[in-house]
GROMACS .gro file of N, CA and C in nm:
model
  330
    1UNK      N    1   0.216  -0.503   1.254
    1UNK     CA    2   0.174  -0.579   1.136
    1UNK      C    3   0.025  -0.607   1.147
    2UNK      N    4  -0.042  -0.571   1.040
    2UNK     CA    5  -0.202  -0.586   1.012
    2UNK      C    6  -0.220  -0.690   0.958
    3UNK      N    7  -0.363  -0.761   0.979
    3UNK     CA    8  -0.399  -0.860   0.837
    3UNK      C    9  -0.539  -0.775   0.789
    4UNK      N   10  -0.576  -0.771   0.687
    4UNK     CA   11  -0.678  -0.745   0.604
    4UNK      C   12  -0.754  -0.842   0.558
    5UNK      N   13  -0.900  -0.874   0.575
    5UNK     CA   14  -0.948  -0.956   0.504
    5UNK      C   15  -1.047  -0.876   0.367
    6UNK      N   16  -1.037  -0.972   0.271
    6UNK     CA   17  -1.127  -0.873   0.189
    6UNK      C   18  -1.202  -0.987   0.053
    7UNK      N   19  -1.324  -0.983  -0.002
    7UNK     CA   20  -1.377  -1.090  -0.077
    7UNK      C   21  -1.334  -1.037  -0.173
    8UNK      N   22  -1.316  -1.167  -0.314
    8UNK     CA   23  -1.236  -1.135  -0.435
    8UNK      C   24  -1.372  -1.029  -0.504
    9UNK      N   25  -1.327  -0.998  -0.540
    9UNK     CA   26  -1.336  -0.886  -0.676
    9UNK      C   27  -1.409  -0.727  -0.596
   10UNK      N   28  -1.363  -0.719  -0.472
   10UNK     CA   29  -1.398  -0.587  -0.352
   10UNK      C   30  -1.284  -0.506  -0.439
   11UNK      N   31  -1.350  -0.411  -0.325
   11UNK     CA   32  -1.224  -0.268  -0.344
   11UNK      C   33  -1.170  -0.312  -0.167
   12UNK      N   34  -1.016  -0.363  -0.217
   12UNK     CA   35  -0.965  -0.367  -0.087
   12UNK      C   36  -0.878  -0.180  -0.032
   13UNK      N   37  -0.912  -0.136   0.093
   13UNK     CA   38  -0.834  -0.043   0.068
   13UNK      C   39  -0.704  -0.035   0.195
   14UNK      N   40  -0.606  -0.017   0.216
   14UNK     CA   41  -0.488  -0.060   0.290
   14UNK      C   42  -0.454   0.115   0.355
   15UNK      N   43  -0.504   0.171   0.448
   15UNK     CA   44  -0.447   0.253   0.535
   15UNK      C   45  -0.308   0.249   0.551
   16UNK      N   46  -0.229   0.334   0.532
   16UNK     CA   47  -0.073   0.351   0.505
   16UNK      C   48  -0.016   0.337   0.675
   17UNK      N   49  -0.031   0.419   0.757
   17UNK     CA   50  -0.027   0.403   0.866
   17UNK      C   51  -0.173   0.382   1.010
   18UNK      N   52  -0.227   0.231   1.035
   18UNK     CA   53  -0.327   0.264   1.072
   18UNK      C   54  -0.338   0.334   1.226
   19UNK      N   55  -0.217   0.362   1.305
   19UNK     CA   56  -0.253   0.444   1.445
   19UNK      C   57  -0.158   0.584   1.398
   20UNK      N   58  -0.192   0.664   1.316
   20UNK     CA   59  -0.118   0.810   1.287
   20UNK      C   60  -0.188   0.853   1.192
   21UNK      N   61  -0.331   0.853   1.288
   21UNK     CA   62  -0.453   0.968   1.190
   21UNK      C   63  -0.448   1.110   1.219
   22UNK      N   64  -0.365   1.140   1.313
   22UNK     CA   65  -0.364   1.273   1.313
   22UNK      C   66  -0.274   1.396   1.236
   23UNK      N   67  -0.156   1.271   1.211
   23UNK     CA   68  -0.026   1.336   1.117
   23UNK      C   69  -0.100   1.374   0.965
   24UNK      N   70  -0.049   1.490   0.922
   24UNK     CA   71  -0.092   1.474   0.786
   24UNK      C   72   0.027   1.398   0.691
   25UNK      N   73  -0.017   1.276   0.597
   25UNK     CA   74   0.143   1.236   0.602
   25UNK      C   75   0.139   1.294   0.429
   26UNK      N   76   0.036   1.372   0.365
   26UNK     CA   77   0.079   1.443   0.258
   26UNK      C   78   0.202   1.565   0.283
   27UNK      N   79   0.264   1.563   0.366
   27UNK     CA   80   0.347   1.657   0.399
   27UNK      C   81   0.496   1.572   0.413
   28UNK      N   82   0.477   1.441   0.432
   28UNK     CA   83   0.613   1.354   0.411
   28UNK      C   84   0.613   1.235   0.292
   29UNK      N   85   0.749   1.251   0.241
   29UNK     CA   86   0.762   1.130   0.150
   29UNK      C   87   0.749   1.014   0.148
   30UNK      N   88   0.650   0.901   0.087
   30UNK     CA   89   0.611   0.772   0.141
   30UNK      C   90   0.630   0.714   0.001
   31UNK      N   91   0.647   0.584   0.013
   31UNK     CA   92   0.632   0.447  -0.072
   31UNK      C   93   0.509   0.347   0.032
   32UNK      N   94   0.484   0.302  -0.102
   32UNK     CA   95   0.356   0.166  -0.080
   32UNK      C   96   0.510   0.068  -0.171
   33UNK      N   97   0.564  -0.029  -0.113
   33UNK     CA   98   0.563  -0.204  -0.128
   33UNK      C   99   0.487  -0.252  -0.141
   34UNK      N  100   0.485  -0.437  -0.179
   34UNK     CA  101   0.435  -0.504  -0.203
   34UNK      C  102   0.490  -0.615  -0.243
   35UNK      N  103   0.509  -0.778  -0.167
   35UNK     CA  104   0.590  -0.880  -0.180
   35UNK      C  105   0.561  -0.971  -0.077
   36UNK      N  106   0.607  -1.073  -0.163
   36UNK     CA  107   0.593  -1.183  -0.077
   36UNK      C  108   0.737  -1.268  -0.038
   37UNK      N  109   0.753  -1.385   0.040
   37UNK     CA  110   0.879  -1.440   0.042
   37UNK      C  111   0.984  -1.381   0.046
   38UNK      N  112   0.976  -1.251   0.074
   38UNK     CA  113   1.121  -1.170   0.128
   38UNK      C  114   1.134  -1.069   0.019
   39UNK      N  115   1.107  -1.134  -0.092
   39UNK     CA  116   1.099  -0.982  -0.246
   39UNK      C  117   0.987  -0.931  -0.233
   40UNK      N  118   1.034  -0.795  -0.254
   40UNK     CA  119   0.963  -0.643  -0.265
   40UNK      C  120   0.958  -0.566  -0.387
   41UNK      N  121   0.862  -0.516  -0.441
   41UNK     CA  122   0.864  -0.411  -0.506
   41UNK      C  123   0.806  -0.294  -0.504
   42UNK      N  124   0.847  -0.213  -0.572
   42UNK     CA  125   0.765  -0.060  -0.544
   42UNK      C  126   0.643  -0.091  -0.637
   43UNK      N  127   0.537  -0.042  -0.567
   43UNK     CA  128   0.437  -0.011  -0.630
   43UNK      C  129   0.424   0.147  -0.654
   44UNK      N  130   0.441   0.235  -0.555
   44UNK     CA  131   0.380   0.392  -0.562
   44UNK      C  132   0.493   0.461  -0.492
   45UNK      N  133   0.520   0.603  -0.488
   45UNK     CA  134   0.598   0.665  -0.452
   45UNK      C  135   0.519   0.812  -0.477
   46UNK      N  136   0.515   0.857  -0.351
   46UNK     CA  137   0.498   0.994  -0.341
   46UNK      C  138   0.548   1.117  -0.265
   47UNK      N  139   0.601   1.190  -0.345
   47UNK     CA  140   0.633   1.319  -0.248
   47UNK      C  141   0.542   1.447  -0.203
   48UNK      N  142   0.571   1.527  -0.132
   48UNK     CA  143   0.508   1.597  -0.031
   48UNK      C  144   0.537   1.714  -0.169
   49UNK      N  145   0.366   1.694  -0.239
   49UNK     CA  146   0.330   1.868  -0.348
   49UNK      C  147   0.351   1.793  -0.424
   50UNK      N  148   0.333   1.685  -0.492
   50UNK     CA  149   0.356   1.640  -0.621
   50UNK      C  150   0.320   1.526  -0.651
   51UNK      N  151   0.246   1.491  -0.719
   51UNK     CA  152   0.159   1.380  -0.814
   51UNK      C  153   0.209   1.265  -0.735
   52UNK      N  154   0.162   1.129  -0.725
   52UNK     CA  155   0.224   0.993  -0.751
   52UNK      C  156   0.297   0.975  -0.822
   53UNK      N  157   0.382   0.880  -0.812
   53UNK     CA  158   0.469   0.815  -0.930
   53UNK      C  159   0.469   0.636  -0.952
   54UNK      N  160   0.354   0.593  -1.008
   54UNK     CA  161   0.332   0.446  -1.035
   54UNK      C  162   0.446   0.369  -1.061
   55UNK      N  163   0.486   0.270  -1.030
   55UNK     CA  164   0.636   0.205  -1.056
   55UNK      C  165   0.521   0.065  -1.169
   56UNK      N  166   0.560   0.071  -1.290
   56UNK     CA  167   0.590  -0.059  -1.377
   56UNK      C  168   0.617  -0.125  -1.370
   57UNK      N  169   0.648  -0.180  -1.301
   57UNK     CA  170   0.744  -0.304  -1.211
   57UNK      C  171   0.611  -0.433  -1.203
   58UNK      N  172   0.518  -0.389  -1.145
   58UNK     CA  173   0.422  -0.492  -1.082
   58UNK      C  174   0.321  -0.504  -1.171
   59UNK      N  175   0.332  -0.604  -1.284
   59UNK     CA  176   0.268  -0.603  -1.366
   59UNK      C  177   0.101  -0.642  -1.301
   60UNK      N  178   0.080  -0.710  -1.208
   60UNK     CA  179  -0.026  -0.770  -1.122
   60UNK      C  180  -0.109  -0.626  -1.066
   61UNK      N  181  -0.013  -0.529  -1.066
   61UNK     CA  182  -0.088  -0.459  -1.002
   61UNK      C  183  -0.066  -0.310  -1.116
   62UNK      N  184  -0.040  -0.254  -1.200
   62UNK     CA  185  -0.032  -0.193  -1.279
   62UNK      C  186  -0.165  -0.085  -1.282
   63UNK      N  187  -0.230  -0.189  -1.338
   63UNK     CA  188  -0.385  -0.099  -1.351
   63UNK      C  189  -0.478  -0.116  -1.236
   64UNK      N  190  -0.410  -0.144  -1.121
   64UNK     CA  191  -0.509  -0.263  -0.998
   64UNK      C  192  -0.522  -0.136  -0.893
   65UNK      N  193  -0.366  -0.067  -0.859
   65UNK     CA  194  -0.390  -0.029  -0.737
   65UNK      C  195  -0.325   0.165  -0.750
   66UNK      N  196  -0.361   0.217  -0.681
   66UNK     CA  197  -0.422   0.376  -0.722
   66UNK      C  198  -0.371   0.433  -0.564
   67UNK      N  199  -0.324   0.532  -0.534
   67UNK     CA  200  -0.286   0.622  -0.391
   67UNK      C  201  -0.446   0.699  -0.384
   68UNK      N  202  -0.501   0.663  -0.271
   68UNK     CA  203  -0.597   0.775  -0.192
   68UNK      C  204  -0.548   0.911  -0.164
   69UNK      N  205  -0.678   0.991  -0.138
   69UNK     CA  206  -0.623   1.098  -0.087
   69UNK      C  207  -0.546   1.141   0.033
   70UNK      N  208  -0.593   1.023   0.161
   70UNK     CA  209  -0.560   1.019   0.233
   70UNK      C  210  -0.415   0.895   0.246
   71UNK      N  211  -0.358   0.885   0.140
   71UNK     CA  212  -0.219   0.805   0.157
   71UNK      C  213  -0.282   0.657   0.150
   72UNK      N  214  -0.410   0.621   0.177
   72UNK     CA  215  -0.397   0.495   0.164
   72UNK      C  216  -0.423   0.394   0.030
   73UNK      N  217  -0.403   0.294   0.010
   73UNK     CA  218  -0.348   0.228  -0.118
   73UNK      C  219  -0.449   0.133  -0.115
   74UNK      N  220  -0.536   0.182  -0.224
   74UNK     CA  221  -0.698   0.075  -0.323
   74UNK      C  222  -0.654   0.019  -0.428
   75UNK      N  223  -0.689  -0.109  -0.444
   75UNK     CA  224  -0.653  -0.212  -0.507
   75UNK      C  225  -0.805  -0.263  -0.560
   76UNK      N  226  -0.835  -0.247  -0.669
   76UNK     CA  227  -0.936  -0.297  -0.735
   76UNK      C  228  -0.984  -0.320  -0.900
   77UNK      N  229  -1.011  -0.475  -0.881
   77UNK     CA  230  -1.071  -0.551  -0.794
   77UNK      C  231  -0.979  -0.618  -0.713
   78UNK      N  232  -0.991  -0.729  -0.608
   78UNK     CA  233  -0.907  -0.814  -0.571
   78UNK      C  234  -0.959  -0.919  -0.645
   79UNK      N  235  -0.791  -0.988  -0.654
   79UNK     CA  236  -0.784  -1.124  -0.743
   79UNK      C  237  -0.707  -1.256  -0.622
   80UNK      N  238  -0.754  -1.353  -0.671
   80UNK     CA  239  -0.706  -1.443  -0.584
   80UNK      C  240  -0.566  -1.457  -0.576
   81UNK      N  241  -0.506  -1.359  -0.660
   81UNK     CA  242  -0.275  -1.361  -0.636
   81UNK      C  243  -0.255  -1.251  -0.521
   82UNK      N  244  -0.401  -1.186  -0.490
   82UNK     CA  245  -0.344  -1.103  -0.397
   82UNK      C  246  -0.370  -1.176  -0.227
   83UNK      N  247  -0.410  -1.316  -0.233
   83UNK     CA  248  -0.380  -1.376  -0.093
   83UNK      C  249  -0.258  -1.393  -0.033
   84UNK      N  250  -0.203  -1.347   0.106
   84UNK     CA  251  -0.066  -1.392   0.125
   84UNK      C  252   0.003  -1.264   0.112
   85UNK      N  253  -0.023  -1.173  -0.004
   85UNK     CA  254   0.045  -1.041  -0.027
   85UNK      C  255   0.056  -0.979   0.109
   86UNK      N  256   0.203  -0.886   0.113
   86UNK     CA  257   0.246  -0.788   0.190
   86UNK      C  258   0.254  -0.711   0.184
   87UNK      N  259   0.165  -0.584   0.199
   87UNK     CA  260   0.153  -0.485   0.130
   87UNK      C  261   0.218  -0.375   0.259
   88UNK      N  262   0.340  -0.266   0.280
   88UNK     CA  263   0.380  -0.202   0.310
   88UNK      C  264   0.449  -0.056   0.324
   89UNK      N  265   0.390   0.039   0.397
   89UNK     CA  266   0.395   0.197   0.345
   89UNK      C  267   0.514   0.219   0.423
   90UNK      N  268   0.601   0.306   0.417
   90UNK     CA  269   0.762   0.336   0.452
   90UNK      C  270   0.709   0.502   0.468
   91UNK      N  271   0.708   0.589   0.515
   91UNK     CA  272   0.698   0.736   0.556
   91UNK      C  273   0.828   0.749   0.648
   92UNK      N  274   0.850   0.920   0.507
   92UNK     CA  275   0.989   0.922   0.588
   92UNK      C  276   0.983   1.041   0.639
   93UNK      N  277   0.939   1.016   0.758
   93UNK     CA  278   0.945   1.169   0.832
   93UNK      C  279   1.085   1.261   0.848
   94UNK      N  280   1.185   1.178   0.854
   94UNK     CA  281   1.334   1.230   0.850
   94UNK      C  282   1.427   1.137   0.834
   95UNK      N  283   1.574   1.238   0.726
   95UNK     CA  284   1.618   1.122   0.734
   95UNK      C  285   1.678   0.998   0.809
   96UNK      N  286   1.644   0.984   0.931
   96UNK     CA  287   1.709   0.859   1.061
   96UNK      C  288   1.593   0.830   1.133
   97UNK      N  289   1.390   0.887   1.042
   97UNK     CA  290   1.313   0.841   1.105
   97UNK      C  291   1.203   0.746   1.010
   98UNK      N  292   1.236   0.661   0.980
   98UNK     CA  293   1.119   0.621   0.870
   98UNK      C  294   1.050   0.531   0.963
   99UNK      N  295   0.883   0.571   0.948
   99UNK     CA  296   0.797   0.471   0.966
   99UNK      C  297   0.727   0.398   0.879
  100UNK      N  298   0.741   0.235   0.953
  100UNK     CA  299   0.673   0.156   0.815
  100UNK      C  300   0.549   0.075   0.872
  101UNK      N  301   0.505   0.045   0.828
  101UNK     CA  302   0.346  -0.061   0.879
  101UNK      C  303   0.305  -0.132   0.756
  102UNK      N  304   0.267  -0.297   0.795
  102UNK     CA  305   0.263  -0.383   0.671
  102UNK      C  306   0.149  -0.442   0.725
  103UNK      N  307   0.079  -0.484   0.586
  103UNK     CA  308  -0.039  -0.566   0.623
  103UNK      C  309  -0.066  -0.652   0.517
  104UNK      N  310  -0.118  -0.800   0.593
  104UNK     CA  311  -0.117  -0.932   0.497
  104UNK      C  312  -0.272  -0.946   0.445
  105UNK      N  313  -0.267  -0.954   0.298
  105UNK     CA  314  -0.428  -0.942   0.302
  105UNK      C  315  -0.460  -1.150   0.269
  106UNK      N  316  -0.536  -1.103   0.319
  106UNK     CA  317  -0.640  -1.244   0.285
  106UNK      C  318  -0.718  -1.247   0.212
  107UNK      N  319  -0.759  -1.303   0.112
  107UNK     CA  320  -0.915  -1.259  -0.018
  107UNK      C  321  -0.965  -1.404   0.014
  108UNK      N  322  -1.066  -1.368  -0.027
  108UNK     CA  323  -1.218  -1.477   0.060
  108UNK      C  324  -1.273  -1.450  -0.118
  109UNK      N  325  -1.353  -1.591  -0.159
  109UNK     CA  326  -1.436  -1.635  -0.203
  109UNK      C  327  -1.605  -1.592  -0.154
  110UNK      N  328  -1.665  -1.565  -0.253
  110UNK     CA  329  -1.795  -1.521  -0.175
  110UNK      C  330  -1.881  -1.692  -0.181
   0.00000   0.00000   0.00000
């Protein structure tokens, strides 16, 4: 588990897995989460050769947050609802191997 700090209205950006820079993980199926207090929702979903798929769900983050090239998940600008957030990537290398890594961001006032 990561924390992120980042000042409001930055481009925060959230590395999907931060110790597995060598895997290419455009080659496995991943979700980006996002929740607090135990509820989750999908934000992004991508498969290995094929576009993103934005989930509607998160109205907060709708037009906010975008998949990198490299899998990781930009959120901009940051707003002060994204303090406390849990933001979490799920890669499923197989099915009985999924790796996940979450990180709590903090947004700072300048």
């Amino acid at each position: 588990h990561y924390v992120k700090e980042v000042q409001l209205n930055q481009t925060l950006e959230i590395p999907c897995l931060e110790d597995t820079t060598s895997e290419n993980l455009s080659n496995y199926p991943l979700k980006w989460l996002v929740g607090e207090n135990g509820r989750k929702e999908e934000l992004v979903t991508k498969e290995p050769s094929c576009p993103a798929v934005y989930r509607n769900g998160s109205a907060h983050y709708r037009q906010r947050a975008r998949l990198s090239l490299n899998s990781a998940l930009k959120i901009f600008p940051t707003k002060i609802m994204d303090d406390g957030m849990v933001f979490s990537c799920h890669v499923l290398y197989h099915p009985e191997r999924v790796q996940k890594s979450s990180t709590t961001v903090r947004v700072f006032g300048k």
